Coordinates of C-alpha atoms in Angstrom, one line a residue:
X1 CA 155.5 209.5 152.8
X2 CA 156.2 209.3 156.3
X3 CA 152.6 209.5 157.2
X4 CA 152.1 206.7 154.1
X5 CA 149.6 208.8 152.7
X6 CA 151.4 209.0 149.0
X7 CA 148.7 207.0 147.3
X8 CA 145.7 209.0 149.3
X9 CA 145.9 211.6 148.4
X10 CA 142.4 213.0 146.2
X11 CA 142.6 216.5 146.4
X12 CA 144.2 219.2 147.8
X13 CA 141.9 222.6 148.6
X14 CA 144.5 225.7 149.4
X15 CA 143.8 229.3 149.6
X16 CA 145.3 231.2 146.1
X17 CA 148.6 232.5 147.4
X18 CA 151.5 232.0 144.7
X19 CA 153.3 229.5 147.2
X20 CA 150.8 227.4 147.0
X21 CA 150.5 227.1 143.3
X22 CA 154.2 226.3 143.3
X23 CA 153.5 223.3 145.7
X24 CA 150.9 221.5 144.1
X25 CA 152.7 221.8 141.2
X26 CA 155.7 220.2 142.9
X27 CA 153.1 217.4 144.5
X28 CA 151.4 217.0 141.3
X29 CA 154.2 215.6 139.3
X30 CA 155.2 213.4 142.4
X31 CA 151.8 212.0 142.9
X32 CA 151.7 211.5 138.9
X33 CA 155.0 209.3 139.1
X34 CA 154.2 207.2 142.5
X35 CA 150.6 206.6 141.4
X36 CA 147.8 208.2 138.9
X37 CA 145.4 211.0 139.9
X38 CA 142.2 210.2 139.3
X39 CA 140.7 211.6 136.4
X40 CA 143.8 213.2 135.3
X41 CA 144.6 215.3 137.7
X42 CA 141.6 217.8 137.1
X43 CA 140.0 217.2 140.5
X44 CA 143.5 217.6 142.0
X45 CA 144.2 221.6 143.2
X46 CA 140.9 222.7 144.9
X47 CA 141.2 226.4 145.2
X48 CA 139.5 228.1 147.9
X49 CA 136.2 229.2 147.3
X50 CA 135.8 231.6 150.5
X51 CA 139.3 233.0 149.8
X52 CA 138.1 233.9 145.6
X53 CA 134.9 235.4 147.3
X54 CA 137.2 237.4 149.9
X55 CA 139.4 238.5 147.1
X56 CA 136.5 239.7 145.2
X57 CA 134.4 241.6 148.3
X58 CA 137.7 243.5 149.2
X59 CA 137.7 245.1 145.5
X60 CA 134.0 246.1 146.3
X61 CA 134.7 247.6 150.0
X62 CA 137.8 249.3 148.5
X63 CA 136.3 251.7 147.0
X64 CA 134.4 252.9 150.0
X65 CA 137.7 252.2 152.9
X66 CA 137.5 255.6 153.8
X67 CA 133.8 255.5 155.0
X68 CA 134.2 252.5 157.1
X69 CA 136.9 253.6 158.4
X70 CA 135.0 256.7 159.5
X71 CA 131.8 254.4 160.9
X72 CA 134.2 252.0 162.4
X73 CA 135.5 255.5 164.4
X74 CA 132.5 256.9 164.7
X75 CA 130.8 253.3 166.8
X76 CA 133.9 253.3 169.1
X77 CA 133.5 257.3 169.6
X78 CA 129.9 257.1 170.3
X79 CA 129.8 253.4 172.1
X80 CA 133.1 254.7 174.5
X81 CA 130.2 256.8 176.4
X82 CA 126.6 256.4 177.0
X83 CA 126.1 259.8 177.3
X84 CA 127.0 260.2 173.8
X85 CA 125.0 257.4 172.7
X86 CA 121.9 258.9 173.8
X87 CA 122.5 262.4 172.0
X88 CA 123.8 260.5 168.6
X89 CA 121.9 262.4 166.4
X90 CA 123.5 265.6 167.7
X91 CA 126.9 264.6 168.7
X92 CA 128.5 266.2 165.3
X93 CA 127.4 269.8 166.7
X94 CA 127.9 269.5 170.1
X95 CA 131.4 268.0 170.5
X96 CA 133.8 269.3 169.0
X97 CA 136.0 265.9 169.3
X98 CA 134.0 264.2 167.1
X99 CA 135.5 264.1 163.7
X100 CA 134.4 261.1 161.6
X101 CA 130.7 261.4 161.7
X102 CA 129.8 260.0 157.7
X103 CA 127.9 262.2 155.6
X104 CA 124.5 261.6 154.2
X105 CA 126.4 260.3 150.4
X106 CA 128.5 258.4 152.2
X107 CA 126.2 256.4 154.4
X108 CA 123.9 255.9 151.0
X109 CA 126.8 254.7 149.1
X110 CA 127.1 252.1 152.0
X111 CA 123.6 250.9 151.4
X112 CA 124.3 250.5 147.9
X113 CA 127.4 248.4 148.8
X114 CA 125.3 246.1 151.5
X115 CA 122.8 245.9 148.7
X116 CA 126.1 244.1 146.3
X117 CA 127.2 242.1 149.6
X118 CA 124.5 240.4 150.7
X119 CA 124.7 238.0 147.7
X120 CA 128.3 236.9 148.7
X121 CA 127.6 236.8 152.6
X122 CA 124.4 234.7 151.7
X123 CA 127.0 232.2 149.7
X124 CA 129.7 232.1 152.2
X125 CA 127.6 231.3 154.8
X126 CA 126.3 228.6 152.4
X127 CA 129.6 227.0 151.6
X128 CA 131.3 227.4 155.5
X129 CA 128.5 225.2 157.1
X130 CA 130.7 222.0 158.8
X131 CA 127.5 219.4 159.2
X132 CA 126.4 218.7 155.4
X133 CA 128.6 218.4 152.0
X134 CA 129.0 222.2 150.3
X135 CA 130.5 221.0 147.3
X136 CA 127.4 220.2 145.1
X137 CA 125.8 223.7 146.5
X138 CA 128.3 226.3 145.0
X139 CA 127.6 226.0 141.5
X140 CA 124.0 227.9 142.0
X141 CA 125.5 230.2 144.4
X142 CA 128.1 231.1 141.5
X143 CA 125.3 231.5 138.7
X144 CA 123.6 234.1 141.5
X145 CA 126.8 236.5 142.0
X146 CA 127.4 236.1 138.1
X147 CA 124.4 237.0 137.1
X148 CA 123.8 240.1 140.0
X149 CA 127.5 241.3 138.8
X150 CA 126.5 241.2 135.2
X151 CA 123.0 243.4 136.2
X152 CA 124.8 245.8 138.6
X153 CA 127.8 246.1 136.0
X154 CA 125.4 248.2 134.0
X155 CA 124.5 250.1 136.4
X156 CA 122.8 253.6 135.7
X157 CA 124.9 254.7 139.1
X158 CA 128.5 255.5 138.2
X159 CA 130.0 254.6 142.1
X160 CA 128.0 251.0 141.5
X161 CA 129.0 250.5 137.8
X162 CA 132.9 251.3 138.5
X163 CA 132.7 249.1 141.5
X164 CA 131.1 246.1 140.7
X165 CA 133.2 246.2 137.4
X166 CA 136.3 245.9 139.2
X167 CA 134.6 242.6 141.5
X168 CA 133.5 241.3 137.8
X169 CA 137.2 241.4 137.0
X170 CA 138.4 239.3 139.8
X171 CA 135.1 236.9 139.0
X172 CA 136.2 236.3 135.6
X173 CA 139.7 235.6 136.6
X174 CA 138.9 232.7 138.9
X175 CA 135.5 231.7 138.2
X176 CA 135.6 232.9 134.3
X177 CA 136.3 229.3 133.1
X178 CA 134.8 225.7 133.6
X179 CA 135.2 224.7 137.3
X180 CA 135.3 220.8 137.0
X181 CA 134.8 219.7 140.6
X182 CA 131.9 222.2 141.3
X183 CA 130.2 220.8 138.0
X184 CA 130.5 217.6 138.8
X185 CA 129.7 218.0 142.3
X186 CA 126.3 219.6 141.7
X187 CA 125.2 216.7 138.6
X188 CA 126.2 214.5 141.8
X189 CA 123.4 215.9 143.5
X190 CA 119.9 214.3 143.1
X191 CA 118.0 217.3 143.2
X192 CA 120.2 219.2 140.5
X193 CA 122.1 216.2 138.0
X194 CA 122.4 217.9 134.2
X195 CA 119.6 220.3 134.7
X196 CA 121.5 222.4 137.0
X197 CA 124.0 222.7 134.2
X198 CA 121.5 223.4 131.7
X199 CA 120.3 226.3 133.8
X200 CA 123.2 227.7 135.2
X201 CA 126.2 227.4 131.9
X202 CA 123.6 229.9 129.4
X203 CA 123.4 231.8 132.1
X204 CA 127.5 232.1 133.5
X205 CA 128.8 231.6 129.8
X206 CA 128.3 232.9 126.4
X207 CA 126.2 230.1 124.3
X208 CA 129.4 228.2 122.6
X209 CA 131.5 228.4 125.6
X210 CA 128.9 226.9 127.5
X211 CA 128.0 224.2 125.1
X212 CA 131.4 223.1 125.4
X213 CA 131.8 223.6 129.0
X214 CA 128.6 220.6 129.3
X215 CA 130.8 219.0 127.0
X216 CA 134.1 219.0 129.5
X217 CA 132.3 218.7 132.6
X218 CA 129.6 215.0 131.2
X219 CA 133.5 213.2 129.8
X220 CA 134.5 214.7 133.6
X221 CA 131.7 212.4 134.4
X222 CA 132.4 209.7 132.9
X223 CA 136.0 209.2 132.9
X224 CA 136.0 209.6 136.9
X225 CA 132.8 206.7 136.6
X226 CA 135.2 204.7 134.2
X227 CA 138.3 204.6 136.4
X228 CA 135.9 203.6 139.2
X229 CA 134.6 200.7 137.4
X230 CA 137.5 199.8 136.5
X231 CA 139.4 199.7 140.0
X232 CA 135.9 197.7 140.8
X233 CA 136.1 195.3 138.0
X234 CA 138.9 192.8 138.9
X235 CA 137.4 191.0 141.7
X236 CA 134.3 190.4 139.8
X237 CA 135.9 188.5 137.4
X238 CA 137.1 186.0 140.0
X239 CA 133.7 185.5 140.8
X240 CA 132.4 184.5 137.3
X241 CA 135.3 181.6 136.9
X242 CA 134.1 179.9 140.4
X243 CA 130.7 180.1 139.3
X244 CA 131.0 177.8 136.7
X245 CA 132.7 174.5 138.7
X246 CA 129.3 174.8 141.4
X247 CA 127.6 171.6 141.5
X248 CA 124.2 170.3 143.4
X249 CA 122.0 172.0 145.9
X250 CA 123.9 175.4 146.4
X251 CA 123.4 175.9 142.3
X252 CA 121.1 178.4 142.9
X253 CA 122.6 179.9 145.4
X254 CA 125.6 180.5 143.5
X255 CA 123.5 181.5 140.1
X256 CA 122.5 184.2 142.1
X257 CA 125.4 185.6 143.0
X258 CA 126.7 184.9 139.3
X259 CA 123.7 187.0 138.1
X260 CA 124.7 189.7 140.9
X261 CA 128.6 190.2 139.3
X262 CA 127.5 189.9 135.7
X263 CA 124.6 192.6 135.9
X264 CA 126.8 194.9 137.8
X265 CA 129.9 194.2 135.3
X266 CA 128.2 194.1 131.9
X267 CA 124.8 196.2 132.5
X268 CA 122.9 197.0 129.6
X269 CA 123.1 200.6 130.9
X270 CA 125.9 201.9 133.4
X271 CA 125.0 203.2 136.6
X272 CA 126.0 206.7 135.7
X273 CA 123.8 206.4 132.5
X274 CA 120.5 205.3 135.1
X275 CA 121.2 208.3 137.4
X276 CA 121.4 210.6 134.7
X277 CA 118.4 209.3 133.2
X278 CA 115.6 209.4 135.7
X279 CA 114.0 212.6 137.1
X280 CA 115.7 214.4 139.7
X281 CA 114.8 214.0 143.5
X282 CA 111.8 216.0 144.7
X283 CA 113.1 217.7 148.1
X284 CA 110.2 217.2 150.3
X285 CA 110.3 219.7 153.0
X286 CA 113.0 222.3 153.9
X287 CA 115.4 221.9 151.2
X288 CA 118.2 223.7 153.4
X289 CA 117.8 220.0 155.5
X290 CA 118.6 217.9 152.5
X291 CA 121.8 216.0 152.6
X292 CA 123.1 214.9 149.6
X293 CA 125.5 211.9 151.5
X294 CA 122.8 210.5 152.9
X295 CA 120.4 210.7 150.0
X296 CA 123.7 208.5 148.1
X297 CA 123.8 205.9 151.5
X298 CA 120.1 205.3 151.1
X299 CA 120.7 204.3 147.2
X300 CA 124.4 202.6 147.4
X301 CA 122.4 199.3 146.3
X302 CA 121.0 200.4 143.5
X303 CA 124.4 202.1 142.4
X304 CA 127.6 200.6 144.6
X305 CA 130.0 201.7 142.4
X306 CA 128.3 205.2 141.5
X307 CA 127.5 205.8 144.9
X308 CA 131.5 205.2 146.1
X309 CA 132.3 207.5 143.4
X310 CA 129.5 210.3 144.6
X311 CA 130.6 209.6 148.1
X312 CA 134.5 211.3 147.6
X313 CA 133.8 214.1 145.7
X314 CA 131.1 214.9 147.7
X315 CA 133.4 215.0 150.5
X316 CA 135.8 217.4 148.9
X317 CA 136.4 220.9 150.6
X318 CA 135.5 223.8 148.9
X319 CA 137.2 226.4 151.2
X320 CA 139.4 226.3 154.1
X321 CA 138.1 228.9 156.9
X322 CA 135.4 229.6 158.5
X323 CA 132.7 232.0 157.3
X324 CA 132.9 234.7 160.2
X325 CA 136.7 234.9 158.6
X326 CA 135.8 235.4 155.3
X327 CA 135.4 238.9 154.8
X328 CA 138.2 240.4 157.2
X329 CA 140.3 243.0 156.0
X330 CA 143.1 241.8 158.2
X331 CA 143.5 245.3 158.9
X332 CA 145.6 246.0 162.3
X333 CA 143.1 248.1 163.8
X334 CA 141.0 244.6 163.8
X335 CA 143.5 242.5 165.4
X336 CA 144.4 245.8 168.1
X337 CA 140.5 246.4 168.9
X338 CA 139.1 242.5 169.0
X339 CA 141.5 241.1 171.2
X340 CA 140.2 239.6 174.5
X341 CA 141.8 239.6 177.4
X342 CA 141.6 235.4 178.8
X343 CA 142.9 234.8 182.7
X344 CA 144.3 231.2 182.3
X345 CA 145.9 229.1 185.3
X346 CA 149.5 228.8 185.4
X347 CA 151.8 226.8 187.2
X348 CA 154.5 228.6 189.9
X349 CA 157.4 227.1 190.8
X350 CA 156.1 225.4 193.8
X351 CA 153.5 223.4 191.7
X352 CA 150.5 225.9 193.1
X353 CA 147.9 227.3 190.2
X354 CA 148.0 231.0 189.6
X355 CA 146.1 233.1 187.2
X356 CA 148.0 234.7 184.5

């Protein structure tokens, strides 16, 4: 309130700690009594998509923390002198100090792991990028590691099986049910609308579930559309009563402006229904380039109040940090090797600079 931001506020994207489900909770049922949340509050808590994809990577590298804790020794051991580096391949029989060299099933199970990972480190680079909307994006990326966990779950080789089971787990828990602003971000998308959901719901959800997930997500739609209208509607009216008392040479004028409120108010077709029904956008080029904000700008005349709508929840953040953060361990021997030492100015007492 002090910042007058009370009626602002959209959404709110947090990482998953237990504190934070408490607050939104708390800031929910304010924001419910000082003004309504759009589309009932189901856009409201945005949870982290880099944290869910951290949560579920450290169940994968769990199962292997004792060989990359014995790599992660082993670089330090061999990197600390380049004598060492140069005789690598026979450091384990020649020094007797060296004690965390990885064995030949260990450094395969490691391959087998980067195999897993490379789906989620593709994704999290996806979703981190700062210069284009993420939002629409994830819902692909999602149907990728679901359908990759559902292979590898049924795995031949026990390590990969027990593993990935134990990352499908964590899947299902947050990603297991409907997510409506990724759903609705992606149809928002004019290269993916309902056919992304089409392609992706058979494939994350069994075939009733994902019936009425398309269900949930197109009323999603079209009560966030509605309310949008609606807020839209009141000064169009206005405009329809003057039209009516305009006399002489401006007649025209005015009949076309009467013509522009009543076609937008009272279309044969809403604007939602006319981007839903055409083809989706051919990407020319590099589809990596395409930028779904600008594709909306282009088009805001053909759909104002559509385009306002696409605008916000394009602009929603789907994770908080930054994708070289994602998959940290937050171990201490991280934070102890990877500090740098800075030399910053300082000021002494007599107003000279000093390094410190």
């Amino acid at each position: 309130m002090g910042w007058r931001i009370q009626n602002k506020v959209y959404t709110i994207s947090v990482d998953n700690a237990l504190s934070n489900d408490v607050a939104i909770k708390v800031l929910k049922e304010n924001f419910e009594v000082s003004g309504k949340l759009l589309c009932g509050d189901k856009l409201f808590h945005v949870r982290c998509c880099a944290h869910i994809l951290n949560l579920i990577v450290q169940d994968g590298l769990h199962q292997i923390s004792h060989i990359i804790d014995d790599i992660y020794e082993s670089v330090l051991y061999i990197n600390s002198s380049e004598s060492r580096l140069k005789v690598f391949p026979r450091v384990k029989e020649r020094d007797i100090n060296y004690h965390n060299n990885p064995s030949d099933e260990d450094l395969e199970k490691v391959e087998k792991v980067c195999e897993v990972l490379k789906v989620f480190s593709g994704s999290i680079k996806l979703i981190s990028g700062s210069d284009y909307s993420t939002s629409n994006l994830f819902l692909k990326e999602v149907c990728v590691m679901k359908c990759m966990l559902d292979s590898k779950s049924e795995s031949e080789d026990d390590f990969i099986r027990v593993m990935v089971r134990k990352m499908k787990q964590k899947f299902d828990k947050y990603w297991g049910e409907c997510n409506v602003l990724m759903s609705v971000s992606a149809v928002l998308d004019p290269r993916l609308k309902m056919r992304v959901i089409q392609w992706t719901f058979p494939k994350i959800y069994f075939e009733a579930e994902g019936r009425t997930n398309m269900v949930t997500v197109l009323d999603a739609l079209y009560e966030l559309y509605g309310e949008y209208v609606q807020a839209n509607q009141g000064d169009g009216h206005g405009a329809i009563g003057e039209v009516a008392a305009v006399e002489g040479a401006e007649a025209w004028n005015d009949f076309s402006t009467f013509l522009d409120v009543v076609e937008t108010i009272e279309p044969s077709q809403s604007e939602l229904d006319c981007y839903l029904g055409e083809g989706c956008h051919k990407c020319m080029g590099d589809h990596d380039s395409f930028d779904a904000l600008q594709w909306w700008k282009a088009n805001s005349t053909k759909f104002p109040e559509l385009s306002t709508m696409a605008r916000e929840i394009l602009a929603i953040l789907i994770t908080t940090v930054a994708s070289e953060s994602a998959f940290s361990v937050g171990s201490k021997k991280e934070e102890d090797e990877d500090q740098l030492e800075i030399q910053l100015p300082v000021l002494s007492v007599d107003g000279s600079q000093q390094i410190g």
